[in-house]
PDB file of C-alpha atoms and ligand atoms in Angstrom:
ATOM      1  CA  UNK A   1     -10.081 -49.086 127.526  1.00  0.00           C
ATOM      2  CA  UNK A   2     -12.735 -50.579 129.203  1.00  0.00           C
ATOM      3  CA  UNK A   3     -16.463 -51.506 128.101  1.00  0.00           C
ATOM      4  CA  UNK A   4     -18.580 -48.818 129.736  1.00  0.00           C
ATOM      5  CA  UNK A   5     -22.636 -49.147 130.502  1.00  0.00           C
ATOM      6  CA  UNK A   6     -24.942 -47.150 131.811  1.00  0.00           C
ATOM      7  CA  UNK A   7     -28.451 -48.183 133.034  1.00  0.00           C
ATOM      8  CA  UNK A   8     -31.175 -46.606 134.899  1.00  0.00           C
ATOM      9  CA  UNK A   9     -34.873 -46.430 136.294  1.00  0.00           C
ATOM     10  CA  UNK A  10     -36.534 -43.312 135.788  1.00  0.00           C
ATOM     11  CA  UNK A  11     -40.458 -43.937 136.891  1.00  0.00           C
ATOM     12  CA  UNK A  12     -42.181 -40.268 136.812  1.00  0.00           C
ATOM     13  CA  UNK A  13     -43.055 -37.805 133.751  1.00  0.00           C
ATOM     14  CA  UNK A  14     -40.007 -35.950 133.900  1.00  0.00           C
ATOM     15  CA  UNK A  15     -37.498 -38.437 133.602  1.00  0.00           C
ATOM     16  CA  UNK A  16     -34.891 -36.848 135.810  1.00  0.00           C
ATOM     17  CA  UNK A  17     -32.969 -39.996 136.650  1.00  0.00           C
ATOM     18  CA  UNK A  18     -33.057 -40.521 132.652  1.00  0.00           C
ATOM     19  CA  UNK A  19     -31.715 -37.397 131.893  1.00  0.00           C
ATOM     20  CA  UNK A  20     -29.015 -37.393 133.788  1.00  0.00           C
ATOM     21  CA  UNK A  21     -28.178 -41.054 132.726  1.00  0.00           C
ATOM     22  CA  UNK A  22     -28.166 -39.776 128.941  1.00  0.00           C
ATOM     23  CA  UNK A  23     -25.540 -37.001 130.278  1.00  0.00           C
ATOM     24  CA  UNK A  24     -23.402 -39.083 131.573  1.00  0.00           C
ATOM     25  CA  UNK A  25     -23.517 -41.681 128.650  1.00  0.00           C
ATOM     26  CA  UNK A  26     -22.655 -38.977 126.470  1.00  0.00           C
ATOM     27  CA  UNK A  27     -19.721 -38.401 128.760  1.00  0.00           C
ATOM     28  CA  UNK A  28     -18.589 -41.525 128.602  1.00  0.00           C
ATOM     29  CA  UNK A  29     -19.667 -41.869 124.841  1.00  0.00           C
ATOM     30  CA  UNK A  30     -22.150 -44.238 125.395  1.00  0.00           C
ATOM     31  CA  UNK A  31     -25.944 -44.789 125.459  1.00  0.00           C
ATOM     32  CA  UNK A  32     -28.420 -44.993 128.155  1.00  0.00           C
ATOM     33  CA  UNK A  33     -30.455 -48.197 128.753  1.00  0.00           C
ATOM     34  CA  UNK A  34     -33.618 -48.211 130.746  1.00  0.00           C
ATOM     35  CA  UNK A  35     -33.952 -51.366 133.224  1.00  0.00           C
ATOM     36  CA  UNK A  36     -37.218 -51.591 131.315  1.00  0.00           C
ATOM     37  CA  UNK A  37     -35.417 -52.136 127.986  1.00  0.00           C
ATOM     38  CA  UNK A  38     -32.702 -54.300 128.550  1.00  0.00           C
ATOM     39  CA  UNK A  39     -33.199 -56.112 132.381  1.00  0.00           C
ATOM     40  CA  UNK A  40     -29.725 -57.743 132.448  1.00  0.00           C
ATOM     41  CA  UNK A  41     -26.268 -56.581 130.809  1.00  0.00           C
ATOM     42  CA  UNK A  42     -25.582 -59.033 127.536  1.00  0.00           C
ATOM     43  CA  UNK A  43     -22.393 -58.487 127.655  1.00  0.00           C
ATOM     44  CA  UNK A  44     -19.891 -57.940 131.095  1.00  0.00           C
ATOM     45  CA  UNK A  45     -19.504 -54.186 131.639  1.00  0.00           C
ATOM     46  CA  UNK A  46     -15.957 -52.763 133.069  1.00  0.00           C
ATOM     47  CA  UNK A  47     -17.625 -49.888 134.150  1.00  0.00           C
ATOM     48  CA  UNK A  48     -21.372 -49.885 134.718  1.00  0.00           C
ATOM     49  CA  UNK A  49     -22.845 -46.493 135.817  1.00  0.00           C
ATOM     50  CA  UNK A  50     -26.400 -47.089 137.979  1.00  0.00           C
ATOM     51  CA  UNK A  51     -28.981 -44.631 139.082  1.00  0.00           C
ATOM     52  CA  UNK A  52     -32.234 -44.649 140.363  1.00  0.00           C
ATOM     53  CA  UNK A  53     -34.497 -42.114 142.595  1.00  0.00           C
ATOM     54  CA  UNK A  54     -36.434 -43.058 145.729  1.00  0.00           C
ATOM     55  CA  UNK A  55     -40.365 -43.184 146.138  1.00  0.00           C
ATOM     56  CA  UNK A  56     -41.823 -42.646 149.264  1.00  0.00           C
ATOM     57  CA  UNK A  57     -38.463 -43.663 150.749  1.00  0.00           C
ATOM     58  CA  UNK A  58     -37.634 -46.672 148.601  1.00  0.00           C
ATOM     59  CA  UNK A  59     -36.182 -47.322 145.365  1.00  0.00           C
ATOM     60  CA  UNK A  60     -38.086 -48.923 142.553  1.00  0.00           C
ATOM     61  CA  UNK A  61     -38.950 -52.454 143.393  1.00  0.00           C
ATOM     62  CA  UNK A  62     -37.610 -53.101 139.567  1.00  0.00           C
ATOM     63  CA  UNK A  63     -34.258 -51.258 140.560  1.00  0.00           C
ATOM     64  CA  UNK A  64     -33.483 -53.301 143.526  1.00  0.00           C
ATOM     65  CA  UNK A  65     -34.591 -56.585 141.645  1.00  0.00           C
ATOM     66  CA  UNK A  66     -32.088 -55.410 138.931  1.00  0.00           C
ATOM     67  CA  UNK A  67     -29.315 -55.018 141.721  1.00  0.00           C
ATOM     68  CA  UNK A  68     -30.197 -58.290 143.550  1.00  0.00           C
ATOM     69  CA  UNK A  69     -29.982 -60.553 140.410  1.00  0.00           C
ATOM     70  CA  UNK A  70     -26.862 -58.982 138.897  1.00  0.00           C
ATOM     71  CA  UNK A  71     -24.238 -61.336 138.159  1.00  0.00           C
ATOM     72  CA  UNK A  72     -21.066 -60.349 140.377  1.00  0.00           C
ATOM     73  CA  UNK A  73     -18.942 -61.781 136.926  1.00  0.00           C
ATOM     74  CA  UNK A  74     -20.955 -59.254 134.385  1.00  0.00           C
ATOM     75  CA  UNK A  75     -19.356 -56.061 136.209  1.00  0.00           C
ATOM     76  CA  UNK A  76     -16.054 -54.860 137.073  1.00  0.00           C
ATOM     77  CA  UNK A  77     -17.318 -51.735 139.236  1.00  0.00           C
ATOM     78  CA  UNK A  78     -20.370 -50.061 139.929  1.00  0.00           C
ATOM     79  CA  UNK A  79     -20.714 -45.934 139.827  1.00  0.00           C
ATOM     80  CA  UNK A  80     -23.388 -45.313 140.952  1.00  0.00           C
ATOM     81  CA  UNK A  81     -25.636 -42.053 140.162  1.00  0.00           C
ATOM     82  CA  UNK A  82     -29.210 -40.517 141.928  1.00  0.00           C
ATOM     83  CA  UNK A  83     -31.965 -37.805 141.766  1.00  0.00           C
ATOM     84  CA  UNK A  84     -34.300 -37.005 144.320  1.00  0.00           C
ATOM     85  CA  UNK A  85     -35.772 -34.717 146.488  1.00  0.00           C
ATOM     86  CA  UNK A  86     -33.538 -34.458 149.685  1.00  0.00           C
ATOM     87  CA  UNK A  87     -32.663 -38.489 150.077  1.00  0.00           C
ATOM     88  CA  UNK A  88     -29.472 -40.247 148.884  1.00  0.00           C
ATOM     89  CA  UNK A  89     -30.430 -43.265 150.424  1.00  0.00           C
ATOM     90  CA  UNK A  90     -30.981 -45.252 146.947  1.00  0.00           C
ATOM     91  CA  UNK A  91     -27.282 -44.785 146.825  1.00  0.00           C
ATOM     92  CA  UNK A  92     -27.275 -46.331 150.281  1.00  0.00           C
ATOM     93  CA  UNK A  93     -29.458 -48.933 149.537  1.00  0.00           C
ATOM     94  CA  UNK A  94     -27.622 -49.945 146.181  1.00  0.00           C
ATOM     95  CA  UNK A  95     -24.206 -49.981 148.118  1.00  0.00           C
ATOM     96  CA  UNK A  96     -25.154 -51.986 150.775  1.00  0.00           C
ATOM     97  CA  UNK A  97     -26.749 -54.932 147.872  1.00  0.00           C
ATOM     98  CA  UNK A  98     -23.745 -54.854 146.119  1.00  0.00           C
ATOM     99  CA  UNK A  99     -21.085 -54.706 148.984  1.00  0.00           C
ATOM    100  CA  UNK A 100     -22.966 -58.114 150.011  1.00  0.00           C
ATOM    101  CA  UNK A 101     -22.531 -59.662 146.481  1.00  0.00           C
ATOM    102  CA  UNK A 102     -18.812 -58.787 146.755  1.00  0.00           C
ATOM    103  CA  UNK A 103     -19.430 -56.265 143.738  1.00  0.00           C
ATOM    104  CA  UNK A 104     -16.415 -52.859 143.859  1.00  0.00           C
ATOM    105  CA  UNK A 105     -18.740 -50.187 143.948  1.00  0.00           C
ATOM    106  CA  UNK A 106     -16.951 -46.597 143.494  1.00  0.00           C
ATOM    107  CA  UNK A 107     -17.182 -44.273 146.769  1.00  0.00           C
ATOM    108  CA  UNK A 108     -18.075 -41.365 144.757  1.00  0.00           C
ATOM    109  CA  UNK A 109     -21.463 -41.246 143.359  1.00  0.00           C
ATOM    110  CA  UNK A 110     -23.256 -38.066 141.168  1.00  0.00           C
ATOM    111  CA  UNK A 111     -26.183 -36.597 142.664  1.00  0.00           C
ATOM    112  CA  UNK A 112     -28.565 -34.141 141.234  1.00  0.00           C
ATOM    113  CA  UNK A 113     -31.639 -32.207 143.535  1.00  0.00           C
ATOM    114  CA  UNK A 114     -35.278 -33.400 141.203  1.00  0.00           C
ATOM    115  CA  UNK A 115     -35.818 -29.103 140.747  1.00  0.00           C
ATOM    116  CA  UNK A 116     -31.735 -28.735 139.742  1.00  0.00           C
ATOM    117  CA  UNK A 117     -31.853 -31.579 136.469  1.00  0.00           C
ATOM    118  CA  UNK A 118     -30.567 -28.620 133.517  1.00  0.00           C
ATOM    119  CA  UNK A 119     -28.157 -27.153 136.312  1.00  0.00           C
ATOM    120  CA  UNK A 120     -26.332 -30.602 136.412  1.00  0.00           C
ATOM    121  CA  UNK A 121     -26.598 -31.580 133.053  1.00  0.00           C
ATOM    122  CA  UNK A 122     -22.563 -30.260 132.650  1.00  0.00           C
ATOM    123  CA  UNK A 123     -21.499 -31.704 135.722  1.00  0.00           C
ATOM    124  CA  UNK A 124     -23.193 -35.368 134.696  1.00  0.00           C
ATOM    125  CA  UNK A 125     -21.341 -35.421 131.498  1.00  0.00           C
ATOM    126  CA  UNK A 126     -17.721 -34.364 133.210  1.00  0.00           C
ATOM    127  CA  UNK A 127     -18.747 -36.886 135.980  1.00  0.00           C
ATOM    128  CA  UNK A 128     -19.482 -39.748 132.955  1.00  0.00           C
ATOM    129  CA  UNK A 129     -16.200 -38.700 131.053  1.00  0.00           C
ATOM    130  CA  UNK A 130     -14.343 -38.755 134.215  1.00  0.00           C
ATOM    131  CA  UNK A 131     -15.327 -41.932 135.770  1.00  0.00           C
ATOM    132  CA  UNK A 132     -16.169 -43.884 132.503  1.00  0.00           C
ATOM    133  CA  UNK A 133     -12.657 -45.276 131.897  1.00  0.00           C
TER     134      UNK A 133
HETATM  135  C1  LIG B   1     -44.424 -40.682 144.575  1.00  0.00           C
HETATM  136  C2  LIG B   1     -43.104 -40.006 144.817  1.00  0.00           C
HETATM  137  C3  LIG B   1     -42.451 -40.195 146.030  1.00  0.00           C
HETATM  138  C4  LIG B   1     -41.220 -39.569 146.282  1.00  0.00           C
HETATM  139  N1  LIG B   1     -40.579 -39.810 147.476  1.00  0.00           N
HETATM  140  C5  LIG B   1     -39.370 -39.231 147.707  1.00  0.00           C
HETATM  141  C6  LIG B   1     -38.665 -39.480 148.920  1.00  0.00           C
HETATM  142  O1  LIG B   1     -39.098 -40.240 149.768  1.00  0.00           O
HETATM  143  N2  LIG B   1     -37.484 -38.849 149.113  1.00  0.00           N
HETATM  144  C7  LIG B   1     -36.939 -37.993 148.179  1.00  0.00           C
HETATM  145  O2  LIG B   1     -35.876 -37.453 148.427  1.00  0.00           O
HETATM  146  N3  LIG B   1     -37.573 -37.775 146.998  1.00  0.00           N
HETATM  147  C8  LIG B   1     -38.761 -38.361 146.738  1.00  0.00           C
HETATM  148  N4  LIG B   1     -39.408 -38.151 145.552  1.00  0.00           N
HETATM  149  C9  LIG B   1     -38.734 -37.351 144.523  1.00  0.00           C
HETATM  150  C10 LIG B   1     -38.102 -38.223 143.443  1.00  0.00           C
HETATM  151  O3  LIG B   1     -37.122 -39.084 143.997  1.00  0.00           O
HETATM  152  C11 LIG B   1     -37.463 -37.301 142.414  1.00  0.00           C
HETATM  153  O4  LIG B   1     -38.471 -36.575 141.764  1.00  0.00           O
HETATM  154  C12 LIG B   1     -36.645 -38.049 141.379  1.00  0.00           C
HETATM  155  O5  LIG B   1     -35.874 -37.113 140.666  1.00  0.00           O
HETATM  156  C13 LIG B   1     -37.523 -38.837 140.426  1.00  0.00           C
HETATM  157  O6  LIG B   1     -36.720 -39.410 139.436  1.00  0.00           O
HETATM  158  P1  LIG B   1     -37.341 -39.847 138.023  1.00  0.00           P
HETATM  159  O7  LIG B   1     -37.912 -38.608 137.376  1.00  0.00           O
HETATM  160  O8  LIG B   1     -36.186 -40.387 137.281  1.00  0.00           O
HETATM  161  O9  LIG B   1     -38.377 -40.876 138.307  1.00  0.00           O
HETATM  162  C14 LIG B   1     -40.630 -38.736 145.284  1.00  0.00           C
HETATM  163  C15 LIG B   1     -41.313 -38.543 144.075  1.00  0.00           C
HETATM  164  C16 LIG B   1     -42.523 -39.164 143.829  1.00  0.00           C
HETATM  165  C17 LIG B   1     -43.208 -38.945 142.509  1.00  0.00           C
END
């Protein structure tokens, strides 16, 4: 089995992108990082589960530095996860950095609507145990 991580940035009170990051690291049986806390992987990642939300169309500046600057040889494949409003487009974005770095990124991706976070708590935690191997 593979060595699973899962990071996010989460920027307003509620901490949807957070939450649903801790659901699926409990799927996968692993913890959530923040960008914040830990701003590069220590150690390379088979599987390394990314979310983020947009702001007034764009992702956190943080969360596409974090992208940009990850090392290609620190990640087998990306899945990538998202909250928002109506937009997807940090998945998007985040496919488009990493399909330039030559980095696999998974087609499917978990999305949860910012007012829907407890209704997709069970489907983040399926979605973590089912894509975290
Ligand atoms: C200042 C601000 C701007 C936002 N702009 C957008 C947007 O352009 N498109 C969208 O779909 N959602 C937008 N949202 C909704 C957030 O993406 C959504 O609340 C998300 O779940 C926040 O994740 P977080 O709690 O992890 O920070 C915005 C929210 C805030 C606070």
């Amino acid at each position: 089995m593979g060595r699973v991580e899962v990071r996010y940035c989460s920027r307003t009170k509620f901490g949807n992108t957070r939450r649903i990051a801790e659901a699926i690291a409990e799927g996968a049986s692993v913890n959530a990082v923040s960008i914040d806390d830990e701003p590069r992987l220590s150690e390379k990642a088979d599987i390394l589960f990314l979310g983020g939300a947009p702001y007034a169309n764009i992702m956190a500046p943080e969360l596409r530095q974090y992208a940009e600057e990850l090392d290609p040889d620190m990640v087998g494949k990306i899945v990538l996860f998202t909250t928002s409003n109506w937009s997807r487009r940090t998945v998007m974005a985040l496919k488009k950095i990493f399909k330039e770095k030559g980095i696999t990124v998974a087609e499917d991706y978990f999305y949860a609507h910012m007012l829907n976070i407890d209704g997709k708590i069970e489907a983040a935690k399926q979605f973590g145990a089912e894509n975290g191997v």
